[in-house]
Tab-separated table of C-alpha atoms and ligand atoms in Angstrom:
chain	number	residue	atom	x	y	z
F	1355	MET	CA	141.523	-12.107	69.801
F	1356	ALA	CA	138.871	-11.373	67.213
F	1357	ILE	CA	137.088	-8.054	67.363
F	1358	THR	CA	133.563	-7.495	66.111
F	1359	PHE	CA	131.609	-4.255	66.042
F	1360	GLU	CA	127.862	-4.762	65.805
F	1361	GLN	CA	125.652	-1.824	64.878
F	1362	VAL	CA	127.763	0.566	66.900
F	1363	ASN	CA	126.711	4.201	67.192
F	1364	PHE	CA	128.675	6.729	69.170
F	1365	SER	CA	128.129	10.363	70.127
F	1366	TYR	CA	130.538	12.599	72.019
F	1367	GLY	CA	128.635	14.257	74.850
F	1368	ALA	CA	125.707	11.850	74.468
F	1369	GLY	CA	122.667	13.047	76.399
F	1370	THR	CA	123.836	16.678	76.493
F	1371	THR	CA	122.776	19.562	74.293
F	1372	LEU	CA	126.254	19.451	72.734
F	1373	ALA	CA	125.934	15.817	71.631
F	1374	GLN	CA	127.836	15.160	68.420
F	1375	SER	CA	127.026	11.956	66.637
F	1376	VAL	CA	130.302	10.618	65.204
F	1377	LEU	CA	129.960	6.876	64.475
F	1378	HIS	CA	126.951	5.528	62.610
F	1379	ASP	CA	125.846	1.913	62.481
F	1380	ILE	CA	129.331	0.395	62.428
F	1381	THR	CA	129.330	-3.345	61.770
F	1382	VAL	CA	132.782	-4.697	61.022
F	1383	ASP	CA	135.154	-7.418	62.136
F	1384	MET	CA	138.915	-7.439	62.624
F	1385	PRO	CA	140.212	-11.005	62.508
F	1386	THR	CA	142.703	-12.611	64.885
F	1387	GLY	CA	146.334	-12.586	63.830
F	1388	LYS	CA	145.746	-10.234	60.909
F	1389	VAL	CA	146.625	-6.629	60.229
F	1390	THR	CA	143.533	-4.496	59.683
F	1391	ALA	CA	144.301	-1.035	58.329
F	1392	ILE	CA	141.803	1.746	58.925
F	1393	VAL	CA	141.881	4.624	56.463
F	1394	GLY	CA	139.652	7.599	55.727
F	1395	GLN	CA	139.869	11.350	55.505
F	1396	THR	CA	140.518	13.469	58.540
F	1397	GLY	CA	137.517	13.600	60.874
F	1398	SER	CA	136.004	10.383	59.483
F	1399	GLY	CA	136.019	8.745	62.925
F	1400	LYS	CA	139.060	6.432	62.878
F	1401	SER	CA	140.488	7.442	66.260
F	1402	THR	CA	137.014	7.441	67.796
F	1403	LEU	CA	136.415	3.924	66.475
F	1404	ILE	CA	139.604	2.394	67.821
F	1405	GLN	CA	139.110	3.827	71.311
F	1406	HIS	CA	136.138	1.470	71.600
F	1407	ILE	CA	138.427	-1.562	71.371
F	1408	ASN	CA	139.711	-1.166	74.927
F	1409	GLY	CA	136.685	0.640	76.321
F	1410	LEU	CA	138.236	4.107	76.545
F	1411	LEU	CA	135.027	5.060	74.774
F	1412	LYS	CA	131.830	3.049	75.108
F	1413	PRO	CA	129.246	2.804	72.355
F	1414	THR	CA	126.135	4.923	72.725
F	1415	SER	CA	124.309	1.916	71.285
F	1416	GLY	CA	125.321	-1.425	69.765
F	1417	GLN	CA	128.143	-3.635	71.019
F	1418	ILE	CA	131.754	-4.567	70.474
F	1419	ARG	CA	132.888	-8.147	71.054
F	1420	ILE	CA	136.541	-8.660	71.867
F	1421	ASP	CA	136.894	-12.443	72.095
F	1422	ASP	CA	134.350	-13.378	74.751
F	1423	PHE	CA	134.075	-9.893	76.234
F	1424	GLU	CA	131.090	-7.743	75.308
F	1425	LEU	CA	131.352	-3.967	75.537
F	1426	THR	CA	128.129	-1.986	75.568
F	1427	ALA	CA	126.878	1.359	76.866
F	1428	SER	CA	126.278	-0.216	80.258
F	1429	THR	CA	129.725	-1.842	80.746
F	1430	LYS	CA	131.202	-0.701	84.068
F	1431	GLU	CA	134.708	0.720	84.365
F	1432	LYS	CA	135.873	-2.051	86.731
F	1433	GLU	CA	134.977	-4.712	84.155
F	1434	LEU	CA	137.520	-3.171	81.789
F	1435	VAL	CA	140.733	-3.962	83.665
F	1436	ASN	CA	141.333	-7.300	81.910
F	1437	LEU	CA	140.439	-5.863	78.544
F	1438	ARG	CA	142.965	-3.042	78.931
F	1439	GLN	CA	145.690	-5.603	79.559
F	1440	LYS	CA	144.802	-7.501	76.389
F	1441	VAL	CA	144.395	-4.483	74.121
F	1442	GLY	CA	147.328	-2.093	73.848
F	1443	ILE	CA	146.837	1.233	72.096
F	1444	VAL	CA	149.715	3.261	70.701
F	1445	PHE	CA	148.249	6.740	70.339
F	1446	GLN	CA	149.308	9.330	67.802
F	1447	PHE	CA	152.620	10.910	68.855
F	1448	PRO	CA	152.894	8.511	71.818
F	1449	GLU	CA	156.257	10.027	72.787
F	1450	ASN	CA	154.272	12.928	74.257
F	1451	GLN	CA	153.209	10.513	76.987
F	1452	LEU	CA	156.709	9.551	78.114
F	1453	PHE	CA	157.293	10.732	81.656
F	1454	ALA	CA	159.680	8.595	83.740
F	1455	ASN	CA	163.298	9.332	84.632
F	1456	THR	CA	164.689	6.514	82.544
F	1457	VAL	CA	163.651	4.591	79.457
F	1458	LEU	CA	163.453	1.332	81.408
F	1459	GLU	CA	161.258	2.800	84.159
F	1460	ASP	CA	158.922	4.286	81.586
F	1461	VAL	CA	158.408	0.942	79.879
F	1462	MET	CA	158.011	-0.864	83.223
F	1463	TYR	CA	155.123	1.396	84.208
F	1464	ALA	CA	152.270	-0.554	82.594
F	1465	PRO	CA	153.272	-4.050	83.821
F	1466	LEU	CA	153.771	-2.648	87.353
F	1467	ASN	CA	150.387	-0.998	87.108
F	1468	PHE	CA	148.839	-4.338	86.127
F	1469	GLY	CA	150.212	-5.790	89.365
F	1470	GLU	CA	153.448	-7.475	88.322
F	1471	THR	CA	156.500	-7.662	90.574
F	1472	LYS	CA	159.389	-5.347	89.849
F	1473	GLU	CA	161.471	-8.237	88.506
F	1474	ALA	CA	158.739	-9.440	86.156
F	1475	ALA	CA	158.022	-5.888	84.982
F	1476	LYS	CA	161.706	-5.416	84.283
F	1477	SER	CA	161.960	-8.542	82.175
F	1478	ASP	CA	158.762	-7.595	80.269
F	1479	ALA	CA	160.161	-4.130	79.639
F	1480	ALA	CA	163.493	-5.547	78.457
F	1481	ARG	CA	161.722	-7.894	76.045
F	1482	ALA	CA	159.550	-5.081	74.654
F	1483	LEU	CA	162.507	-2.713	74.234
F	1484	LYS	CA	164.467	-5.388	72.364
F	1485	ARG	CA	161.468	-6.108	70.162
F	1486	VAL	CA	161.274	-2.502	68.960
F	1487	GLY	CA	165.046	-2.220	68.594
F	1488	VAL	CA	165.996	0.100	71.465
F	1489	SER	CA	169.561	-0.861	72.336
F	1490	GLU	CA	170.480	-1.592	75.935
F	1491	ASP	CA	172.861	1.361	76.292
F	1492	LEU	CA	169.796	3.657	76.095
F	1493	TRP	CA	167.746	1.996	78.833
F	1494	GLY	CA	169.250	4.043	81.648
F	1495	LYS	CA	168.934	7.362	79.835
F	1496	SER	CA	166.178	9.895	80.206
F	1497	PRO	CA	163.598	9.324	77.435
F	1498	PHE	CA	163.874	13.047	76.689
F	1499	GLU	CA	167.531	12.698	75.642
F	1500	LEU	CA	166.577	10.419	72.755
F	1501	SER	CA	165.926	11.194	69.101
F	1502	GLY	CA	162.330	11.427	67.888
F	1503	GLY	CA	162.463	7.961	66.323
F	1504	GLN	CA	163.932	6.411	69.481
F	1505	MET	CA	161.279	8.087	71.639
F	1506	ARG	CA	158.569	6.658	69.412
F	1507	ARG	CA	160.025	3.165	69.892
F	1508	VAL	CA	160.228	3.557	73.663
F	1509	ALA	CA	156.601	4.666	73.724
F	1510	MET	CA	155.641	1.617	71.654
F	1511	ALA	CA	157.596	-0.629	73.997
F	1512	GLY	CA	155.535	0.875	76.839
F	1513	THR	CA	152.407	-0.490	75.180
F	1514	LEU	CA	153.969	-3.830	74.247
F	1515	ALA	CA	155.475	-4.506	77.696
F	1516	SER	CA	152.231	-5.910	79.079
F	1517	ASN	CA	152.181	-8.315	76.119
F	1518	PRO	CA	148.753	-7.371	74.705
F	1519	SER	CA	147.229	-9.774	72.159
F	1520	VAL	CA	145.690	-6.853	70.282
F	1521	VAL	CA	147.899	-3.923	69.301
F	1522	VAL	CA	146.184	-0.805	67.992
F	1523	MET	CA	148.365	1.877	66.408
F	1524	ASP	CA	146.994	5.302	65.547
F	1525	GLU	CA	149.197	6.706	62.785
F	1526	PRO	CA	152.374	5.200	64.230
F	1527	ALA	CA	154.603	6.380	61.374
F	1528	ALA	CA	153.484	10.020	61.457
F	1529	GLY	CA	156.433	12.402	61.653
F	1530	LEU	CA	159.147	9.724	61.286
F	1531	ASP	CA	161.796	9.999	58.569
F	1532	PRO	CA	161.691	7.438	55.709
F	1533	LYS	CA	164.120	5.080	57.479
F	1534	GLY	CA	162.116	5.313	60.716
F	1535	GLN	CA	158.927	4.632	58.764
F	1536	ALA	CA	160.383	1.550	57.091
F	1537	GLU	CA	161.579	0.232	60.458
F	1538	LEU	CA	158.175	0.860	61.973
F	1539	LEU	CA	156.536	-1.172	59.217
F	1540	SER	CA	158.869	-4.087	59.875
F	1541	ILE	CA	158.016	-3.926	63.591
F	1542	VAL	CA	154.327	-4.175	62.624
F	1543	LEU	CA	155.031	-7.282	60.554
F	1544	GLU	CA	157.098	-8.828	63.366
F	1545	LEU	CA	154.213	-8.291	65.789
F	1546	LYS	CA	151.910	-9.976	63.296
F	1547	ASN	CA	154.338	-12.915	63.102
F	1548	LEU	CA	154.007	-13.260	66.874
F	1549	GLY	CA	150.298	-13.878	66.270
F	1550	LYS	CA	149.024	-10.530	67.465
F	1551	THR	CA	145.896	-8.934	66.073
F	1552	ILE	CA	146.874	-5.547	64.719
F	1553	ILE	CA	144.828	-2.468	63.945
F	1554	PHE	CA	146.789	0.124	62.028
F	1555	ILE	CA	145.468	3.606	61.242
F	1556	SER	CA	147.285	5.382	58.444
F	1557	HIS	CA	146.975	8.151	55.889
F	1558	GLN	CA	149.804	6.608	53.843
F	1559	MET	CA	148.538	4.102	51.335
F	1560	ASP	CA	152.018	2.697	50.669
F	1561	HIS	CA	152.169	1.736	54.334
F	1562	VAL	CA	148.741	0.146	54.075
F	1563	VAL	CA	149.898	-1.923	51.102
F	1564	ALA	CA	153.049	-2.942	52.979
F	1565	VAL	CA	151.320	-4.350	56.062
F	1566	ALA	CA	147.544	-4.759	55.709
F	1567	ASP	CA	145.613	-7.988	55.210
F	1568	GLN	CA	142.368	-6.045	55.065
F	1569	VAL	CA	141.490	-2.384	54.826
F	1570	VAL	CA	138.521	-0.706	56.468
F	1571	VAL	CA	137.600	2.592	54.822
F	1572	MET	CA	135.715	5.156	56.891
F	1573	ASN	CA	133.837	8.156	55.616
F	1574	GLU	CA	131.758	10.538	57.734
F	1575	GLY	CA	131.526	8.076	60.604
F	1576	ARG	CA	130.543	5.065	58.508
F	1577	VAL	CA	132.422	2.041	57.256
F	1578	VAL	CA	132.127	2.289	53.488
F	1579	ALA	CA	134.432	-0.566	52.464
F	1580	LYS	CA	136.211	-3.561	53.964
F	1581	GLU	CA	138.367	-5.523	51.575
F	1582	THR	CA	141.912	-6.606	50.730
F	1583	PRO	CA	144.372	-3.955	49.502
F	1584	ARG	CA	144.238	-5.621	46.064
F	1585	GLN	CA	140.449	-5.268	45.837
F	1586	LEU	CA	140.411	-1.795	47.302
F	1587	PHE	CA	143.067	-0.237	45.125
F	1588	ASN	CA	141.516	-1.648	41.969
F	1589	ARG	CA	138.438	0.534	42.451
F	1590	GLU	CA	137.549	3.339	40.057
F	1591	LEU	CA	139.653	6.470	40.394
F	1592	SER	CA	136.516	8.565	40.977
F	1593	TRP	CA	135.756	6.581	44.152
F	1594	PHE	CA	139.106	7.606	45.664
F	1595	GLN	CA	138.398	11.207	44.757
F	1596	THR	CA	135.012	11.071	46.489
F	1597	MET	CA	136.570	9.508	49.591
F	1598	LYS	CA	139.490	11.939	49.478
F	1599	LEU	CA	141.869	8.976	49.588
F	1600	ASP	CA	145.194	8.686	47.787
F	1601	LEU	CA	146.301	5.755	45.726
F	1602	PRO	CA	149.610	4.084	46.581
F	1603	LYS	CA	152.502	5.748	44.691
F	1604	ALA	CA	152.651	2.981	42.076
F	1605	GLY	CA	148.923	3.397	41.418
F	1606	GLN	CA	149.382	7.150	41.008
F	1607	LEU	CA	152.160	6.557	38.490
F	1608	ALA	CA	149.966	4.073	36.612
F	1609	GLU	CA	147.255	6.738	36.356
F	1610	LYS	CA	149.811	9.153	34.885
F	1611	LEU	CA	150.800	6.520	32.317
F	1612	LYS	CA	147.123	6.059	31.453
F	1613	GLU	CA	146.830	9.784	30.719
F	1614	ASN	CA	149.548	9.211	28.123
F	1615	GLY	CA	147.769	6.239	26.583
F	1616	VAL	CA	149.667	3.444	28.400
F	1617	VAL	CA	146.975	1.265	29.950
F	1618	LEU	CA	148.156	-1.470	32.319
F	1619	SER	CA	146.172	-4.665	32.918
F	1620	ARG	CA	145.555	-3.829	36.583
F	1621	ARG	CA	146.484	-1.127	39.050
F	1622	PRO	CA	149.842	-1.991	40.674
F	1623	LEU	CA	150.217	-1.931	44.441
F	1624	ASP	CA	153.933	-1.214	44.553
F	1625	LEU	CA	156.824	-0.238	42.307
F	1626	THR	CA	157.956	-3.825	41.678
F	1627	GLU	CA	154.522	-4.681	40.346
F	1628	LEU	CA	154.425	-1.460	38.315
F	1629	ALA	CA	157.697	-2.429	36.637
F	1630	GLU	CA	156.371	-5.930	35.851
F	1631	LEU	CA	153.199	-4.540	34.298
F	1632	ILE	CA	155.107	-2.014	32.197
F	1633	ASN	CA	157.401	-4.780	30.962
F	1634	GLN	CA	154.364	-6.846	29.969
F	1635	GLU	CA	152.895	-3.853	28.181
F	1636	ILE	CA	156.008	-3.229	26.085
F	1637	GLY	CA	156.488	-6.955	25.457
F	1638	HIS	CA	159.695	-7.485	27.427
F	1639	GLU	CA	158.287	-9.907	29.914
Y	2636	ATP	N1	136.709	14.605	72.346
Y	2636	ATP	C1	135.875	14.966	71.365
Y	2636	ATP	N2	134.740	15.685	71.625
Y	2636	ATP	C2	133.891	16.045	70.634
Y	2636	ATP	N3	134.077	15.726	69.339
Y	2636	ATP	C3	135.176	15.033	69.009
Y	2636	ATP	C4	136.135	14.617	69.996
Y	2636	ATP	N4	137.136	13.933	69.377
Y	2636	ATP	C5	136.796	13.927	68.065
Y	2636	ATP	N5	135.639	14.585	67.846
Y	2636	ATP	C6	134.964	14.738	66.535
Y	2636	ATP	O1	134.636	13.454	66.038
Y	2636	ATP	C7	134.846	13.381	64.630
Y	2636	ATP	C8	135.782	12.214	64.319
Y	2636	ATP	O2	137.056	12.509	64.877
Y	2636	ATP	P1	138.250	11.469	64.907
Y	2636	ATP	O3	139.336	12.073	65.691
Y	2636	ATP	O4	137.726	10.140	65.328
Y	2636	ATP	O5	138.618	11.402	63.345
Y	2636	ATP	P2	139.889	10.734	62.641
Y	2636	ATP	O6	139.353	9.943	61.486
Y	2636	ATP	O7	140.715	10.035	63.629
Y	2636	ATP	O8	140.647	12.017	62.039
Y	2636	ATP	P3	142.245	12.255	61.797
Y	2636	ATP	O9	142.598	11.526	60.525
Y	2636	ATP	O10	142.340	13.733	61.638
Y	2636	ATP	O11	142.983	11.747	62.992
Y	2636	ATP	C9	135.356	14.742	64.200
Y	2636	ATP	O12	134.261	15.482	63.719
Y	2636	ATP	C10	135.872	15.360	65.484
Y	2636	ATP	O13	135.746	16.751	65.459
Y	2637	MG	MG1	142.688	10.316	64.300
């Protein structure tokens, strides 16, 4: 499912004296079957933006097209049921939303809510739990007995159980240890391989490099760039400073080398590329 924002503006508390205008003239598309990363400093509007994709928030003006569905200020709540089944959002720290007595029941909640039989919900939940690597011996346990990383996976399975074609993840790796983060990134790539459209918010540029086909950069409620990681991370250093964005680790190291007079032919995206470029530079290709 392709997603297109057209001249979207959004204010919290629109029409009240406390109205706060947060998104300004957003026009951007997120293609089917691709991973779109959204980055930008804190408060730039990333979480606000993504909540428009399943109609949790509605634009104050402009429209969002999700396949053939059009979301505008006047879209009614009852028109959103189908959309919510197609667009799954994994919120930040989703484990805070776990509630059921067992892992399996928690993951079955959404499919049951969308009207499936108990049997069908169970098989959807089992598929989703396997997909995120939660082993079967944990399914009967209370979600609150699990480790942080396991809880995160169960919460993700809860979103995946209704088999959404669009999966939106708001900082899914936040707070996980390095192993948990690496596993999370491979889950993202597996979901992409299943043909899902993925929206991935992150503050970690190495994660963006690892999974993104395109990167949308937000600043003060506007989209200021939309390009491939290669194009983005080749921009001038001063641009990243203005946007308060980091470079990927390899890019940071390359900048350190530059300070010492070692200038590489381009800015590397990861450590493998950094090593290749250094080898070229010292003539050991
Ligand atoms: N429920 C709300 N009511 C009023 N203002 C809000 C609400 N949620 C967010 N805001 C404001 O909207 C702006 C954008 O917030 P948002 O949470 O979308 O940013 P973000 O890019 O996701 O930031 P972060 O990286 O910290 O998660 C901020 O100024 C924030 O204070
Ligand atoms: Mg946010």
